[in-house]
């Protein structure tokens, strides 16, 4: 039998890579290897519906073993790829095997960043990345008397919302001068600050965590201003680290992730990479790191095409979403460089879209509880069309018809 295409990482990007290879009519052997003990599953609900106990675990699963078998995709779970020999075209596995590949796809994702500060090994300090993490946090929230969330990014805020909904006092500690500073504009940061405050969450900005205190179990978080924030559950949500070491160790070009082009090609012609483990070199030379389901899916589609010699560049506008309390934020496009904004709808009623323009060009749209605007925004951005500011603000104007 001929050597398989091997996909390393059995989650969002890895699954999509394998299924897209089949969709692209690749009919040779295909093997997906993942180190988790689960069939490929989605992570977004881990800080939303699943954490809130509103979603069963089987609904997290993206594709079960039977569905994969039907597509002749072999799946190995609970096994780590420990090394790559590019000359021999082999991967080494944690179970001692060595397998030869015809081509390789890296979809190793990322892991939660931790804070190596005094007291970091106390029980009750958790991060969120896996099903097991989410379950542990849900159980701990139920038992906690006070919750400290370190990090005011999307995952931290979603956890804060879940703990607050469970009736627990919550403090969010953020080192920067506003929430969501890395991913959102000041207007959106202010909106979420007020949303959380209205639910009783205590938000501390410009506050640096210096350590954790407790006796075996955590009882508080110390900060640079000399304060101690008491809490018997601490969840750290301070970003991710791309799992790029496997690529780096075998000499594939990396810089804050495995460097890929718009077609998900790495510096090795036999190896593509997709998802959280990558940093994409865009046409203008900048390195773009996106951590989202859309990025994982689109890069995987591009990578599958590249492996069979087709050019399918990922050029679609980025999109993302977050659920907190009764608010769904949906973001489309990238806001960098905007010089004006227009509001459609009502911020007070928590039902609005914010349009970001550079001159007359639409760059991005953030929608709060306005799903149709988000759909239209993605179409407009992908088509390179911009409404005028007046059209954007006018709720009677059909944005979707402009996109057609
Ligand atoms: C709590 C949470 C909430 C999120 N919410 C949203 C959201 O609302 N919207 C959104 O767009 N995105 C969200 N994201 C981000 C999104 O889930 C990720 O961008 C996406 O999962 C990336 O998929 P991936 O396949 O690249 O990586 P991962 O999902 O990290 O999968 C990589 C897999 O590879 C495995 N692996 C790593 N190294 C090896 C190895 N050497 N051998 C074998 N297996 C290996 C890993 O264990 C993992 O199973 C969220 C993420 C988290 C954690």
XYZ file of C-alpha atoms and ligand atoms in Angstrom:
457
model
C 0.000 0.000 0.000
C 1.210 3.533 -0.738
C 2.194 5.919 2.049
C -0.646 7.973 3.538
C -1.100 11.692 3.803
C -0.756 12.175 7.559
C -2.598 14.927 9.422
C -1.201 15.787 12.881
C -3.919 17.110 15.203
C -7.480 15.785 15.260
C -9.604 18.855 15.915
C -11.159 21.677 13.866
C -8.359 22.183 11.342
C -7.194 18.556 11.207
C -10.679 17.230 10.510
C -11.301 19.860 7.845
C -7.992 19.070 6.165
C -8.860 15.398 5.945
C -12.425 15.969 4.731
C -11.315 18.586 2.214
C -8.733 16.167 0.811
C -11.574 13.724 0.186
C -13.729 16.520 -1.253
C -10.820 17.375 -3.575
C -10.986 13.748 -4.795
C -7.860 12.532 -3.051
C -8.599 8.809 -2.765
C -5.315 7.519 -1.319
C -4.689 6.522 2.286
C -5.368 9.239 4.828
C -4.505 9.164 8.520
C -5.366 11.701 11.230
C -3.431 11.471 14.529
C -4.550 13.339 17.648
C -3.223 13.289 21.202
C -6.605 13.896 22.877
C -8.787 10.908 23.725
C -11.745 12.248 21.754
C -13.053 12.255 18.220
C -12.578 15.753 16.686
C -14.652 18.288 18.632
C -15.352 22.021 18.605
C -14.028 24.315 21.331
C -16.233 27.465 21.243
C -19.026 25.953 23.406
C -16.434 25.070 26.087
C -16.666 28.663 27.352
C -20.339 29.100 26.390
C -23.244 26.611 26.248
C -21.241 23.555 27.425
C -19.744 25.481 30.356
C -23.222 26.685 31.271
C -24.514 23.106 31.254
C -26.822 23.881 28.334
C -25.180 21.535 25.829
C -24.435 17.814 26.015
C -20.924 16.540 25.319
C -21.959 14.536 22.252
C -22.998 17.798 20.566
C -19.403 19.029 20.794
C -18.261 16.218 18.531
C -17.710 17.394 14.969
C -17.419 13.943 13.405
C -17.647 10.543 15.072
C -15.513 7.493 14.158
C -18.253 6.015 11.909
C -18.585 9.192 9.839
C -14.809 9.268 9.396
C -14.684 5.586 8.504
C -17.352 6.180 5.846
C -14.933 8.595 4.196
C -12.035 6.187 4.646
C -10.295 8.557 7.015
C -8.280 6.605 9.593
C -8.231 8.192 13.043
C -5.754 7.493 15.848
C -6.547 9.234 19.137
C -4.564 9.436 22.376
C -1.228 9.327 20.532
C 1.257 12.196 20.203
C 3.454 12.843 17.189
C 6.814 13.370 18.886
C 9.058 14.154 15.940
C 9.311 14.604 12.192
C 12.186 13.412 10.008
C 11.776 15.368 6.790
C 14.583 13.528 4.953
C 13.134 10.111 5.685
C 9.530 11.462 5.393
C 8.582 9.847 8.706
C 6.797 10.855 11.876
C 7.570 9.296 15.254
C 4.675 8.503 17.568
C 4.506 8.366 21.369
C 3.545 4.678 21.151
C 6.935 3.890 19.588
C 5.793 3.608 15.988
C 7.380 5.409 13.068
C 5.171 6.044 10.022
C 6.160 7.162 6.533
C 4.128 9.938 4.908
C 3.664 10.972 1.306
C 2.713 14.456 2.516
C 2.089 15.950 5.930
C -0.429 18.424 7.338
C 0.219 20.075 10.697
C -2.924 21.066 12.598
C -1.495 21.011 16.111
C -3.435 24.040 17.356
C -2.410 25.899 20.465
C -2.380 25.579 24.233
C -3.448 27.958 26.975
C -0.746 30.286 28.258
C -0.152 29.996 31.997
C 1.359 32.497 34.444
C 4.594 31.185 35.986
C 4.206 33.295 39.140
C 4.626 32.422 42.828
C 1.838 30.073 43.922
C 0.899 29.056 40.364
C 0.852 25.364 41.350
C -1.874 25.778 44.004
C -5.033 23.730 43.447
C -7.956 25.717 42.079
C -6.015 27.679 39.429
C -7.370 26.545 36.073
C -7.110 27.281 32.346
C -9.619 26.474 29.596
C -8.724 24.616 26.422
C -10.215 21.108 26.479
C -13.466 19.317 27.327
C -11.864 18.198 30.608
C -10.882 21.801 31.457
C -14.412 23.055 30.786
C -15.976 20.341 32.918
C -13.544 21.059 35.765
C -14.273 24.789 35.620
C -18.051 24.192 35.586
C -17.767 21.933 38.673
C -15.497 24.449 40.402
C -17.837 27.367 39.668
C -20.696 25.426 41.270
C -18.640 24.984 44.469
C -16.855 28.363 44.514
C -17.749 31.180 46.838
C -15.830 33.783 44.826
C -14.270 33.591 41.361
C -11.231 35.503 40.092
C -10.731 35.634 36.329
C -7.271 36.706 35.210
C -7.452 38.225 31.724
C -10.173 40.322 30.140
C -10.120 38.761 26.674
C -12.986 36.823 25.094
C -12.406 33.563 26.962
C -11.945 35.336 30.314
C -15.107 37.367 29.807
C -17.160 34.349 28.725
C -16.060 32.529 31.878
C -16.866 35.629 33.962
C -20.352 35.703 32.404
C -20.883 31.998 33.187
C -19.766 32.410 36.816
C -21.866 35.532 37.230
C -24.910 33.769 35.746
C -24.344 31.031 38.343
C -24.761 33.722 40.995
C -21.110 33.887 42.064
C -19.256 37.122 42.858
C -16.663 37.612 40.096
C -13.640 39.858 39.730
C -11.854 40.222 36.387
C -8.223 41.367 36.532
C -6.822 42.841 33.320
C -3.269 44.147 32.876
C -4.119 46.550 30.032
C -6.157 49.759 30.163
C -9.303 48.197 28.706
C -11.052 44.842 28.194
C -10.602 43.026 24.855
C -7.706 45.376 24.073
C -5.940 42.904 21.768
C -8.941 42.072 19.597
C -11.474 44.895 19.714
C -11.851 48.654 19.407
C -12.342 50.927 22.445
C -16.073 51.274 21.673
C -16.623 47.516 21.911
C -14.396 47.332 25.009
C -16.539 49.986 26.704
C -19.760 48.176 25.731
C -18.564 44.902 27.303
C -17.190 46.697 30.346
C -20.626 48.187 30.995
C -22.369 44.882 30.233
C -20.305 43.031 32.841
C -20.547 45.820 35.384
C -24.335 45.797 34.975
C -24.230 42.108 35.995
C -22.219 42.936 39.092
C -18.789 41.843 37.841
C -15.914 43.762 39.472
C -13.456 44.764 36.727
C -9.920 45.876 37.599
C -8.015 47.385 34.665
C -4.310 48.349 34.520
C -3.763 45.679 37.151
C -0.828 43.301 37.011
C -1.092 39.931 38.753
C 2.006 39.195 40.861
C 1.128 35.823 42.367
C -1.352 33.461 43.965
C -1.830 32.800 47.672
C -3.308 29.886 49.579
C -2.508 26.786 51.534
C -2.563 23.903 49.026
C -5.798 25.401 47.618
C -5.795 28.888 46.133
C -7.475 31.553 48.260
C -6.509 34.728 46.411
C -4.620 36.583 43.725
C -2.095 39.298 44.549
C -1.617 42.306 42.299
C 1.129 44.900 41.790
C -0.914 47.604 43.546
C -0.538 45.609 46.785
C -4.080 44.226 46.835
C -5.157 40.624 47.366
C -8.320 39.575 45.544
C -9.856 36.687 47.423
C -11.193 33.765 45.448
C -11.340 29.976 45.812
C -11.451 29.533 42.028
C -9.011 31.330 39.736
C -9.306 30.957 35.979
C -6.412 32.239 33.915
C -7.342 33.353 30.394
C -4.273 35.172 29.135
C -4.002 33.940 25.573
C -2.510 30.968 23.806
C 0.825 29.593 22.660
C 0.857 28.022 19.183
C 1.967 24.376 19.165
C 4.751 25.030 16.666
C 7.611 23.156 18.365
C 7.201 20.017 16.226
C 7.708 22.118 13.083
C 10.443 24.240 14.603
C 12.471 21.226 15.728
C 12.610 19.836 12.181
C 13.637 23.169 10.672
C 10.362 24.446 9.209
C 10.228 28.262 9.267
C 8.358 29.555 12.342
C 7.762 32.972 13.873
C 5.092 33.033 16.599
C 3.582 30.045 14.773
C 4.346 27.920 11.717
C 4.731 30.395 8.860
C 2.347 29.644 5.997
C 1.318 31.518 2.887
C -2.270 32.210 1.793
C -2.404 28.611 0.485
C -1.245 27.167 3.863
C 2.098 26.050 2.435
C 5.014 25.915 4.885
C 8.687 26.278 3.946
C 8.653 22.521 3.113
C 6.813 21.725 -0.154
C 5.538 18.415 1.278
C 4.101 19.984 4.424
C 1.114 22.309 4.935
C -0.183 23.740 8.211
C -3.541 25.149 9.286
C -5.304 26.689 12.271
C -4.058 28.066 15.586
C -0.532 26.679 15.089
C 0.120 29.000 12.124
C 1.121 32.569 11.387
C 0.031 33.565 7.877
C 2.244 35.711 5.684
C -0.278 37.813 3.772
C 0.226 39.354 0.340
C 1.539 42.615 1.869
C 4.182 40.714 3.875
C 2.665 41.047 7.355
C 2.303 38.031 9.634
C -1.303 37.502 10.652
C -2.147 35.321 13.637
C -5.839 34.477 13.916
C -7.276 32.107 16.487
C -10.717 31.262 15.190
C -12.863 28.486 13.812
C -13.112 30.234 10.446
C -9.326 30.543 10.204
C -8.891 26.839 11.019
C -11.486 25.805 8.432
C -10.364 28.102 5.616
C -6.661 27.413 6.066
C -7.417 23.683 6.144
C -9.345 23.923 2.858
C -6.436 25.832 1.303
C -3.918 23.333 2.682
C -5.829 20.321 1.359
C -5.966 21.917 -2.095
C -2.236 22.729 -1.935
C -1.375 19.115 -1.109
C -2.893 17.995 -4.377
C -1.287 20.808 -6.339
C -4.170 23.289 -6.471
C -4.059 26.999 -5.584
C -6.931 27.917 -3.280
C -5.774 30.991 -1.350
C -7.560 32.007 1.839
C -8.626 35.567 1.182
C -12.040 35.801 2.878
C -12.578 38.513 5.503
C -11.931 37.144 9.003
C -14.933 36.593 11.284
C -15.439 35.627 14.901
C -18.134 35.560 17.550
C -18.590 35.642 21.326
C -21.592 34.940 23.563
C -21.846 36.695 26.937
C -25.125 36.828 28.931
C -27.843 37.649 26.384
C -25.399 39.303 23.995
C -23.968 37.753 20.847
C -21.119 39.737 19.326
C -20.216 38.899 15.737
C -17.161 40.479 14.178
C -16.306 40.636 10.470
C -13.169 42.119 8.887
C -10.148 43.728 10.525
C -10.468 47.209 12.049
C -6.759 48.215 11.830
C -6.438 51.686 10.314
C -10.095 52.804 10.597
C -10.686 56.555 10.731
C -14.459 56.754 11.224
C -17.321 54.694 12.619
C -21.060 54.584 12.028
C -23.670 52.995 14.315
C -26.709 51.142 12.957
C -29.382 50.343 15.538
C -29.381 51.118 19.252
C -26.443 50.694 21.651
C -28.797 51.309 24.637
C -31.031 48.422 23.548
C -27.924 46.246 23.020
C -28.866 45.708 19.399
C -26.495 47.509 17.065
C -23.776 47.206 14.457
C -20.667 49.320 14.330
C -19.251 49.984 10.858
C -15.550 50.874 10.594
C -14.422 52.890 7.582
C -11.085 54.059 6.251
C -12.074 56.960 4.038
C -14.976 55.526 2.038
C -13.800 51.927 2.325
C -15.552 49.585 4.736
C -12.949 47.702 6.808
C -14.982 45.832 9.397
C -18.341 45.506 11.133
C -19.006 44.471 14.749
C -22.602 43.376 15.304
C -24.271 43.004 18.690
C -27.466 40.942 18.555
C -27.869 41.774 14.856
C -27.066 38.562 12.979
C -28.438 39.731 9.591
C -26.037 42.708 9.621
C -23.153 40.309 10.243
C -24.184 38.110 7.317
C -24.428 41.147 5.056
C -21.109 42.532 6.346
C -19.237 39.352 5.460
C -20.705 39.370 1.974
C -19.897 43.073 1.494
C -16.312 42.646 2.722
C -15.698 39.572 0.569
C -17.128 41.372 -2.463
C -15.071 44.505 -1.708
C -18.216 46.670 -1.599
C -18.767 49.526 0.832
C -22.046 51.153 1.782
C -21.924 54.916 2.293
C -21.966 55.938 5.972
C -25.571 57.115 5.443
C -26.611 53.721 4.039
C -24.823 51.927 6.889
C -26.692 53.992 9.495
C -30.091 53.727 7.764
C -31.897 50.655 9.103
C -34.303 50.764 6.163
C -31.444 50.395 3.682
C -30.894 46.755 2.631
C -27.220 45.972 3.134
C -27.573 42.465 1.763
C -28.919 43.727 -1.548
C -25.812 45.898 -1.913
C -23.680 42.777 -1.494
C -25.420 40.887 -4.322
C -12.769 28.023 25.226
C -12.603 28.439 23.802
C -13.586 29.211 23.194
C -13.438 29.613 21.872
N -14.425 30.354 21.278
C -14.332 30.673 19.978
C -15.392 31.377 19.315
O -16.389 31.751 19.915
N -15.267 31.622 17.989
C -14.163 31.226 17.278
O -14.100 31.459 16.066
N -13.134 30.583 17.890
C -13.193 30.295 19.212
N -12.164 29.636 19.822
C -10.952 29.344 19.060
C -11.108 28.090 18.228
O -11.689 27.068 18.981
C -9.731 27.690 17.708
O -9.252 28.726 16.904
C -9.795 26.373 16.952
O -10.142 25.337 17.812
C -8.473 26.071 16.297
O -8.526 24.789 15.760
P -7.198 23.963 15.503
O -7.627 22.671 14.923
O -6.216 24.800 14.788
O -6.545 23.765 16.932
P -7.029 22.929 18.218
O -8.504 23.022 18.369
O -6.143 23.391 19.323
O -6.649 21.436 17.859
C -5.330 20.944 17.735
C -5.322 19.493 18.175
O -4.038 18.932 17.908
C -3.610 18.192 19.033
N -2.139 18.101 18.993
C -1.237 19.079 19.238
N 0.007 18.628 19.084
C -0.090 17.324 18.741
C 0.855 16.297 18.447
N 2.183 16.546 18.464
N 0.412 15.066 18.133
C -0.935 14.824 18.094
N -1.873 15.740 18.346
C -1.462 16.979 18.669
C -4.153 19.022 20.190
O -4.196 18.317 21.396
C -5.550 19.341 19.660
O -6.444 18.278 19.903
C -12.278 29.234 21.152
C -11.276 28.471 21.776
C -11.419 28.070 23.089
C -10.343 27.259 23.748
